[in-house]
Coordinates of C-alpha atoms and ligand atoms in Angstrom, one line a residue:
M1 CA -132.0 68.2 238.9
T2 CA -129.4 65.7 237.7
R3 CA -128.0 63.5 240.3
E4 CA -124.3 63.5 241.1
N5 CA -122.4 60.2 241.0
V6 CA -120.5 59.3 244.1
S7 CA -117.7 56.8 244.7
V8 CA -117.1 56.1 248.4
L9 CA -113.6 54.8 249.2
G10 CA -113.7 53.0 252.6
S11 CA -117.5 52.7 252.6
T12 CA -117.5 50.1 255.4
G13 CA -115.8 52.4 257.9
S14 CA -117.1 55.0 260.3
I15 CA -117.0 57.9 257.8
G16 CA -118.1 55.6 255.0
V17 CA -121.2 54.5 256.9
N18 CA -122.1 58.0 257.8
T19 CA -121.7 59.1 254.2
L20 CA -124.1 56.5 253.0
D21 CA -126.6 57.6 255.7
V22 CA -126.5 61.2 254.4
I23 CA -126.8 60.0 250.8
D24 CA -129.7 57.8 251.7
R25 CA -131.5 60.9 253.0
N26 CA -130.8 62.7 249.7
R27 CA -131.3 60.0 247.1
D28 CA -132.9 62.6 244.7
Q29 CA -129.5 64.4 244.6
F30 CA -126.8 61.7 244.8
R31 CA -126.3 58.2 243.4
I32 CA -123.7 55.7 244.4
V33 CA -121.6 54.3 241.6
A34 CA -118.7 52.6 243.5
L35 CA -118.0 51.3 247.0
T36 CA -114.8 49.9 248.4
A37 CA -113.6 48.1 251.5
N38 CA -110.5 46.4 252.8
R39 CA -111.7 43.0 254.1
N40 CA -115.4 43.2 255.1
V41 CA -117.1 41.5 252.1
E42 CA -120.3 41.0 253.9
K43 CA -120.9 44.6 254.8
L44 CA -119.7 45.8 251.4
A45 CA -122.1 43.4 249.6
E46 CA -125.0 44.5 251.7
Q47 CA -124.2 48.2 251.0
C48 CA -123.8 47.5 247.2
A49 CA -127.3 45.9 247.2
R50 CA -128.9 48.7 249.2
F51 CA -127.5 51.4 246.9
D52 CA -127.4 49.5 243.6
A53 CA -123.6 50.2 243.2
R54 CA -122.2 49.4 239.8
V55 CA -118.7 48.6 241.1
A56 CA -117.5 46.9 244.3
V57 CA -113.9 46.9 245.2
I58 CA -112.2 44.8 247.8
A59 CA -108.7 46.0 248.6
N60 CA -107.5 42.6 249.7
S61 CA -107.3 40.8 246.4
A62 CA -107.5 37.3 248.0
L63 CA -111.1 38.1 248.9
E64 CA -112.3 38.8 245.4
Q65 CA -114.1 35.4 245.1
D66 CA -115.7 35.8 248.5
L67 CA -117.0 39.2 247.5
A68 CA -118.6 37.8 244.3
V69 CA -120.4 35.2 246.3
A70 CA -121.6 37.7 248.9
L71 CA -122.8 40.0 246.2
G72 CA -124.8 37.2 244.7
R73 CA -126.3 36.3 248.1
H74 CA -127.4 39.9 248.6
G75 CA -128.8 40.2 245.0
A76 CA -126.4 42.9 244.2
R77 CA -125.2 43.3 240.6
A78 CA -122.0 45.2 241.1
E79 CA -118.9 44.4 239.1
V80 CA -116.1 43.1 241.3
M81 CA -112.6 44.6 241.3
S82 CA -109.8 44.4 243.8
G83 CA -106.4 45.7 245.0
E84 CA -104.8 49.1 244.5
A85 CA -105.9 49.0 240.8
G86 CA -109.5 48.5 241.8
L87 CA -109.3 51.4 244.3
K88 CA -107.9 53.7 241.7
E89 CA -110.5 52.6 239.2
A90 CA -113.3 53.5 241.7
A91 CA -111.7 56.9 242.3
G92 CA -111.1 57.8 238.7
M93 CA -114.2 56.3 236.8
A94 CA -115.3 58.6 234.0
D95 CA -118.8 59.1 235.4
T96 CA -117.8 59.6 239.0
D97 CA -118.4 63.2 240.0
I98 CA -117.6 63.0 243.7
V99 CA -115.0 60.9 245.5
M100 CA -115.4 60.4 249.2
A101 CA -111.8 59.5 250.3
A102 CA -112.4 57.7 253.6
I103 CA -109.8 55.0 253.8
V104 CA -107.7 55.2 256.9
G105 CA -104.0 55.9 256.8
A106 CA -101.4 56.2 254.1
A107 CA -103.2 53.2 252.4
G108 CA -105.6 55.8 251.1
L109 CA -103.1 58.0 249.3
N110 CA -102.9 56.4 245.9
S111 CA -106.6 56.3 245.3
A112 CA -107.2 59.8 246.7
F113 CA -104.3 61.0 244.4
E114 CA -106.0 59.3 241.5
A115 CA -109.1 61.4 242.2
A116 CA -106.9 64.5 242.1
R117 CA -105.4 63.4 238.8
R118 CA -108.8 62.9 237.3
G119 CA -110.1 66.3 238.4
K120 CA -112.8 65.0 240.7
K121 CA -114.6 66.7 243.5
I122 CA -112.7 65.1 246.4
L123 CA -114.4 64.9 249.8
L124 CA -111.3 64.4 251.9
A125 CA -111.6 62.5 255.2
N126 CA -108.3 60.7 254.8
K127 CA -106.1 63.3 256.5
E128 CA -103.0 61.1 256.3
S129 CA -102.9 61.8 252.5
L130 CA -102.4 65.5 253.0
V131 CA -100.1 65.0 256.0
I132 CA -97.6 62.9 253.9
A133 CA -98.1 64.3 250.4
G134 CA -99.6 67.8 251.1
E135 CA -97.6 69.9 248.6
V136 CA -97.7 67.3 245.8
F137 CA -101.4 66.5 246.4
I138 CA -102.5 70.1 246.3
A139 CA -100.4 70.8 243.2
E140 CA -102.0 67.8 241.4
A141 CA -105.5 68.9 242.4
R142 CA -104.9 72.5 241.2
K143 CA -103.4 71.3 237.9
N144 CA -106.4 69.2 237.1
R145 CA -109.0 71.5 238.6
A146 CA -110.0 68.9 241.3
R147 CA -111.7 70.6 244.2
I148 CA -110.8 69.4 247.7
L149 CA -113.5 69.8 250.3
P150 CA -112.4 68.9 253.8
V151 CA -114.5 66.4 255.7
D152 CA -112.5 66.5 258.9
S153 CA -114.8 68.4 261.3
E154 CA -112.2 71.0 262.2
H155 CA -111.2 71.7 258.6
N156 CA -114.8 71.7 257.5
A157 CA -115.6 74.3 260.2
I158 CA -112.7 76.5 259.1
F159 CA -113.7 76.1 255.4
Q160 CA -117.2 77.3 256.4
A161 CA -115.6 80.3 258.3
L162 CA -113.3 81.4 255.5
P163 CA -114.3 83.6 252.6
Q164 CA -114.2 82.4 248.9
G165 CA -110.8 82.7 247.3
F166 CA -108.8 82.1 250.6
E167 CA -106.6 79.8 248.6
N168 CA -104.9 82.8 247.1
G169 CA -103.5 83.8 250.5
L170 CA -104.9 84.1 254.0
E171 CA -103.3 87.6 254.4
D172 CA -105.4 88.9 251.5
A173 CA -108.5 87.4 253.2
G174 CA -107.6 89.3 256.4
V175 CA -107.0 86.1 258.4
E176 CA -104.6 86.2 261.3
K177 CA -105.0 82.8 262.7
I178 CA -106.7 79.4 262.3
I179 CA -107.7 77.9 265.6
L180 CA -108.2 74.2 265.6
T181 CA -110.2 72.9 268.6
A182 CA -109.5 69.6 270.2
S183 CA -111.7 67.7 272.6
G184 CA -108.6 66.6 274.5
G185 CA -109.6 62.9 274.1
P186 CA -110.5 60.3 276.8
F187 CA -107.3 61.1 278.9
R188 CA -107.6 64.9 279.0
E189 CA -107.5 64.8 282.8
L190 CA -105.6 61.6 283.4
P191 CA -102.3 62.1 285.4
A192 CA -99.2 61.3 283.5
D193 CA -98.2 58.5 285.8
Q194 CA -101.3 56.5 284.8
F195 CA -100.7 56.6 281.0
A196 CA -98.5 53.5 281.1
S197 CA -101.4 51.3 282.1
V198 CA -104.0 52.6 279.6
T199 CA -105.7 49.8 277.5
P200 CA -106.7 49.9 273.8
E201 CA -110.4 49.8 274.9
Q202 CA -110.0 52.8 277.1
A203 CA -108.1 54.7 274.4
C204 CA -110.8 53.9 271.8
N205 CA -113.6 55.1 274.2
H206 CA -113.8 58.7 273.0
P207 CA -116.0 61.0 275.2
N208 CA -117.7 62.9 272.3
W209 CA -117.1 61.1 269.0
S210 CA -117.7 57.6 267.7
M211 CA -114.9 56.8 265.2
G212 CA -112.6 54.1 263.8
R213 CA -110.0 52.6 266.1
K214 CA -106.9 54.3 264.5
I215 CA -108.2 57.8 264.8
S216 CA -109.6 57.1 268.2
V217 CA -106.1 56.2 269.5
D218 CA -104.7 59.3 267.7
S219 CA -107.3 61.4 269.5
A220 CA -106.2 59.9 272.8
T221 CA -102.5 60.8 272.2
L222 CA -103.4 64.1 270.5
M223 CA -101.5 62.9 267.5
N224 CA -104.8 63.4 265.7
K225 CA -104.6 67.1 266.4
G226 CA -101.0 67.1 265.2
L227 CA -101.9 65.5 261.9
E228 CA -104.7 68.0 261.6
V229 CA -102.4 70.9 262.1
I230 CA -100.3 69.7 259.1
E231 CA -103.5 69.0 257.2
A232 CA -104.7 72.6 257.8
R233 CA -101.3 73.9 256.7
W234 CA -101.8 72.5 253.2
L235 CA -105.6 72.8 252.9
F236 CA -105.6 76.5 253.7
N237 CA -102.2 77.4 252.4
A238 CA -101.3 78.6 255.9
H239 CA -97.9 79.4 257.5
P240 CA -97.1 77.2 260.5
E241 CA -97.2 80.2 262.8
Q242 CA -100.8 80.9 261.7
I243 CA -102.1 77.7 263.2
E244 CA -103.1 77.3 266.9
V245 CA -104.7 74.5 268.9
L246 CA -107.1 75.0 271.8
V247 CA -108.6 72.2 273.9
H248 CA -112.4 72.5 274.0
P249 CA -113.8 69.5 275.9
Q250 CA -117.5 70.0 274.8
S251 CA -116.7 69.6 271.1
I252 CA -119.4 72.1 270.1
V253 CA -117.2 74.7 268.5
H254 CA -115.6 72.7 265.7
S255 CA -112.9 75.3 265.0
M256 CA -112.5 79.0 264.4
V257 CA -110.9 81.6 262.2
S258 CA -109.6 84.8 263.7
Y259 CA -109.4 87.9 261.6
R260 CA -107.4 91.1 261.5
D261 CA -110.3 93.3 262.7
G262 CA -110.7 91.2 265.9
S263 CA -113.6 89.1 264.6
V264 CA -113.5 85.4 265.4
L265 CA -115.8 83.2 263.2
A266 CA -116.7 79.8 264.6
Q267 CA -118.8 76.9 263.3
M268 CA -120.8 75.0 265.9
G269 CA -122.9 71.9 265.9
T270 CA -123.5 68.6 267.8
P271 CA -120.5 66.3 267.4
D272 CA -121.8 64.3 264.4
M273 CA -119.7 63.7 261.3
R274 CA -122.8 63.8 259.1
T275 CA -122.8 67.6 259.3
P276 CA -119.4 68.1 257.7
I277 CA -120.1 65.1 255.3
A278 CA -123.4 66.8 254.2
Y279 CA -121.7 70.2 253.8
S280 CA -118.9 68.8 251.6
L281 CA -121.3 66.7 249.5
A282 CA -123.7 69.5 248.7
W283 CA -121.4 72.5 249.0
P284 CA -122.3 75.4 248.6
R285 CA -125.8 74.2 249.3
R286 CA -127.2 72.8 252.6
I287 CA -128.9 69.4 252.8
E288 CA -130.6 67.4 255.5
A289 CA -128.1 65.3 257.5
G290 CA -130.2 63.7 260.2
V291 CA -128.3 65.4 262.9
D292 CA -129.6 66.5 266.3
R293 CA -129.9 70.3 266.6
L294 CA -127.9 72.2 269.2
N295 CA -129.8 73.1 272.2
L296 CA -128.2 76.5 272.9
A297 CA -130.4 77.4 275.8
Q298 CA -129.2 74.3 277.7
M299 CA -125.6 74.9 276.9
N300 CA -124.0 76.7 279.8
D301 CA -120.4 75.8 279.4
L302 CA -118.1 76.4 276.5
S303 CA -114.5 76.3 277.7
F304 CA -111.1 76.6 275.9
E305 CA -107.6 76.0 277.3
K306 CA -104.1 75.5 276.0
P307 CA -103.1 71.9 275.3
D308 CA -100.6 70.2 277.7
L309 CA -97.7 69.4 275.5
D310 CA -95.8 67.6 278.4
R311 CA -98.5 65.0 278.9
F312 CA -99.2 64.8 275.2
P313 CA -95.8 64.9 273.4
C314 CA -97.2 63.7 270.1
L315 CA -98.7 67.1 269.5
A316 CA -95.4 68.8 270.1
I317 CA -93.6 66.3 267.8
A318 CA -96.1 67.0 265.0
F319 CA -95.6 70.7 265.3
E320 CA -91.8 70.1 265.0
A321 CA -92.4 67.9 261.9
M322 CA -94.5 70.6 260.3
R323 CA -91.8 73.2 260.8
A324 CA -89.1 70.8 259.6
G325 CA -91.1 70.2 256.4
G326 CA -89.9 68.0 253.6
S327 CA -90.2 64.3 254.5
A328 CA -90.6 64.9 258.2
P329 CA -94.4 64.6 258.2
V330 CA -94.1 61.4 256.2
T331 CA -91.9 59.9 258.9
L332 CA -94.2 61.2 261.6
N333 CA -97.2 59.6 260.0
A334 CA -95.6 56.3 259.1
S335 CA -94.1 55.7 262.5
N336 CA -97.4 56.7 264.1
E337 CA -99.3 54.2 262.0
V338 CA -96.9 51.4 263.0
A339 CA -97.0 52.5 266.7
V340 CA -100.8 52.6 266.8
D341 CA -101.1 49.2 265.2
A342 CA -98.6 47.8 267.8
F343 CA -100.5 49.4 270.6
L344 CA -103.8 48.1 269.4
S345 CA -102.4 44.6 269.2
G346 CA -100.8 44.7 272.6
K347 CA -97.1 44.8 271.5
I348 CA -96.4 48.2 273.1
G349 CA -97.9 50.4 275.7
F350 CA -99.6 53.7 275.4
N351 CA -96.5 55.7 276.4
Q352 CA -94.4 53.9 273.8
I353 CA -96.4 55.5 270.9
S354 CA -94.8 58.9 271.4
A355 CA -91.4 57.3 272.3
L356 CA -91.4 55.3 269.1
V357 CA -92.3 58.3 267.0
R358 CA -89.7 60.5 268.5
D359 CA -86.9 57.9 268.1
V360 CA -87.8 57.2 264.5
M361 CA -88.0 60.9 263.7
E362 CA -84.5 61.3 265.1
R363 CA -83.2 58.3 263.2
V364 CA -84.6 59.0 259.7
S365 CA -83.1 62.0 258.0
V366 CA -85.3 64.7 256.4
T367 CA -85.2 64.9 252.6
A368 CA -87.1 66.8 250.0
V369 CA -90.4 65.5 248.8
K370 CA -91.1 66.3 245.2
S371 CA -93.3 63.5 243.9
L372 CA -95.6 60.7 245.0
D373 CA -92.7 58.3 244.6
D374 CA -90.6 60.3 247.0
V375 CA -93.5 60.1 249.5
L376 CA -93.9 56.3 249.1
A377 CA -90.2 55.7 249.4
Q378 CA -89.9 57.7 252.6
D379 CA -93.0 56.1 254.0
G380 CA -91.5 52.6 253.4
Q381 CA -88.2 53.5 255.1
A382 CA -89.9 55.1 258.2
R383 CA -92.2 52.1 258.5
S384 CA -89.3 49.6 258.5
E385 CA -87.5 51.6 261.1
A386 CA -90.6 51.7 263.2
Q387 CA -91.2 47.9 262.9
Q388 CA -87.6 47.4 264.1
W389 CA -88.3 49.6 267.1
V390 CA -91.3 47.4 268.0
E391 CA -89.4 44.2 267.5
K392 CA -86.5 45.5 269.7
F393 CA -89.0 46.6 272.3
N394 CA -90.5 43.1 272.4
G395 CA -87.2 41.2 272.2
Ligands
NAD1 P1 -112.4 53.1 259.8 O1 -111.3 52.3 260.4 O2 -113.7 53.1 260.5 O3 -112.7 52.8 258.3 C1 -111.7 52.7 257.4 C2 -112.1 52.3 256.0 O4 -111.0 52.1 255.2 C3 -112.9 50.9 256.0 O5 -113.9 51.0 255.0 C4 -111.8 49.9 255.6 O6 -112.3 48.8 255.0 C5 -110.9 50.7 254.7 N1 -109.5 50.3 254.7 C6 -108.8 50.1 255.8 N2 -107.5 49.8 255.5 C7 -107.5 49.7 254.1 C8 -106.5 49.4 253.2 N3 -105.2 49.0 253.6 N4 -106.8 49.5 251.9 C9 -108.0 49.9 251.5 N5 -109.0 50.2 252.3 C10 -108.8 50.1 253.7 O7 -111.8 54.6 259.8 P2 -112.7 56.0 259.9 O8 -112.8 56.3 261.4 O9 -113.9 56.0 259.1 O10 -111.6 57.0 259.3 C11 -111.4 57.1 257.9 C12 -110.5 58.3 257.6 O11 -111.3 59.5 258.0 C13 -109.2 58.4 258.5 O12 -108.2 59.0 257.7 C14 -109.6 59.3 259.6 O13 -108.5 60.0 260.1 C15 -110.6 60.3 258.9 N6 -111.6 60.9 259.8 C16 -112.4 60.1 260.5 C17 -113.4 60.7 261.4 C18 -114.4 59.8 262.1 O14 -115.2 60.4 262.8 N7 -114.4 58.5 262.0 C19 -113.3 62.1 261.6 C20 -112.4 62.8 260.9 C21 -111.5 62.2 260.0
MG2 MG1 -111.0 66.0 263.2

């Protein structure tokens, strides 16, 4: 069996590390060719040595020399590249078969897009790419016969529960609804009057999943589910009315598809990202992922409830952005990224995340998005509006 070559964009993050763990268990089937990180040269160099990567990319170009030194210290022979050009190189290299897109935020768009342009098999964790550039991204992937395999656990579950050929239309496949499950996050039961005093540490302490800080805050505000609704719309070519969200605190059912004949297909598993990562890596095969098995006999409670949109306004705003279409999701995502950053660095409180996003959404007008440039321009404008909001709040 020939091994497939994998580039991991964002290898030092939570998804990146889990990806390397799955690949480590299946070295007879996969080989690492390129790894990338934003700033953590030490971890990147150690990973390059362990997997004998050929290319190491540090997004922050000022750290190129530091990376070369660290690689030497670890006895790694990877070639050093940096910046956006380096990330795109890692995504588009001729001998790369599979690209794991696991950079966080809109910063991951250009490199993920490059993978689409080069017709790669794209394992998409970076949901923000699809949220802001969905239509353009999917069109580019189709044009170049790039396959997008969703890594986000909900979308991976839906992908597993859909028949082949669903891209041609959910109606044809007999699908009535896509049901995304949400854990509800760490504040699922917190009364609204206590939200103001929530700290970044509490927000990042997710009950079921261990993840990077940005997505952890998004899970606490339920913006993560909002982004996922928009992600699902593009991935599965779904109408906004076909997508529903249910809170499922146990995080065992990772999502469901409801069919015309009354059938509901669910995918279940322990909350461990190595399952969706393994499935997307080896699809349509199944490989060992190192994941604990579900103990069904000990499971006596699987519950589902409607999300509370009053306490979690971010989810409602995201649904509005999806229905508005055009550049609205770009503004949603950019303002949220600025807000989450500001919250994590103590400049605004937890309640101000949704307030900021709502205000910026009202201020920035919705335009058509027809190209990657349109996306990036709109992203820049929304970001500067959001920055001003933060400055005003602090001034
Ligand atoms: P993380 O913060 O743990 O890791 C992010 C990675 O991206 C790191 O390798 C970092 O070096 C790199 N990076 C950060 N900023 C960058 C920049 N400006 N330029 C280039 N590289 C940069 O994040 P994560 O939790 O692994 O999430 C990664 C993506 O996967 C996100 O889009 C997230 O929404 C999605 N996702 C994560 C999980 C999870 O369980 N962690 C689950 C589903 C989806
Ligand atoms: Mg998810």
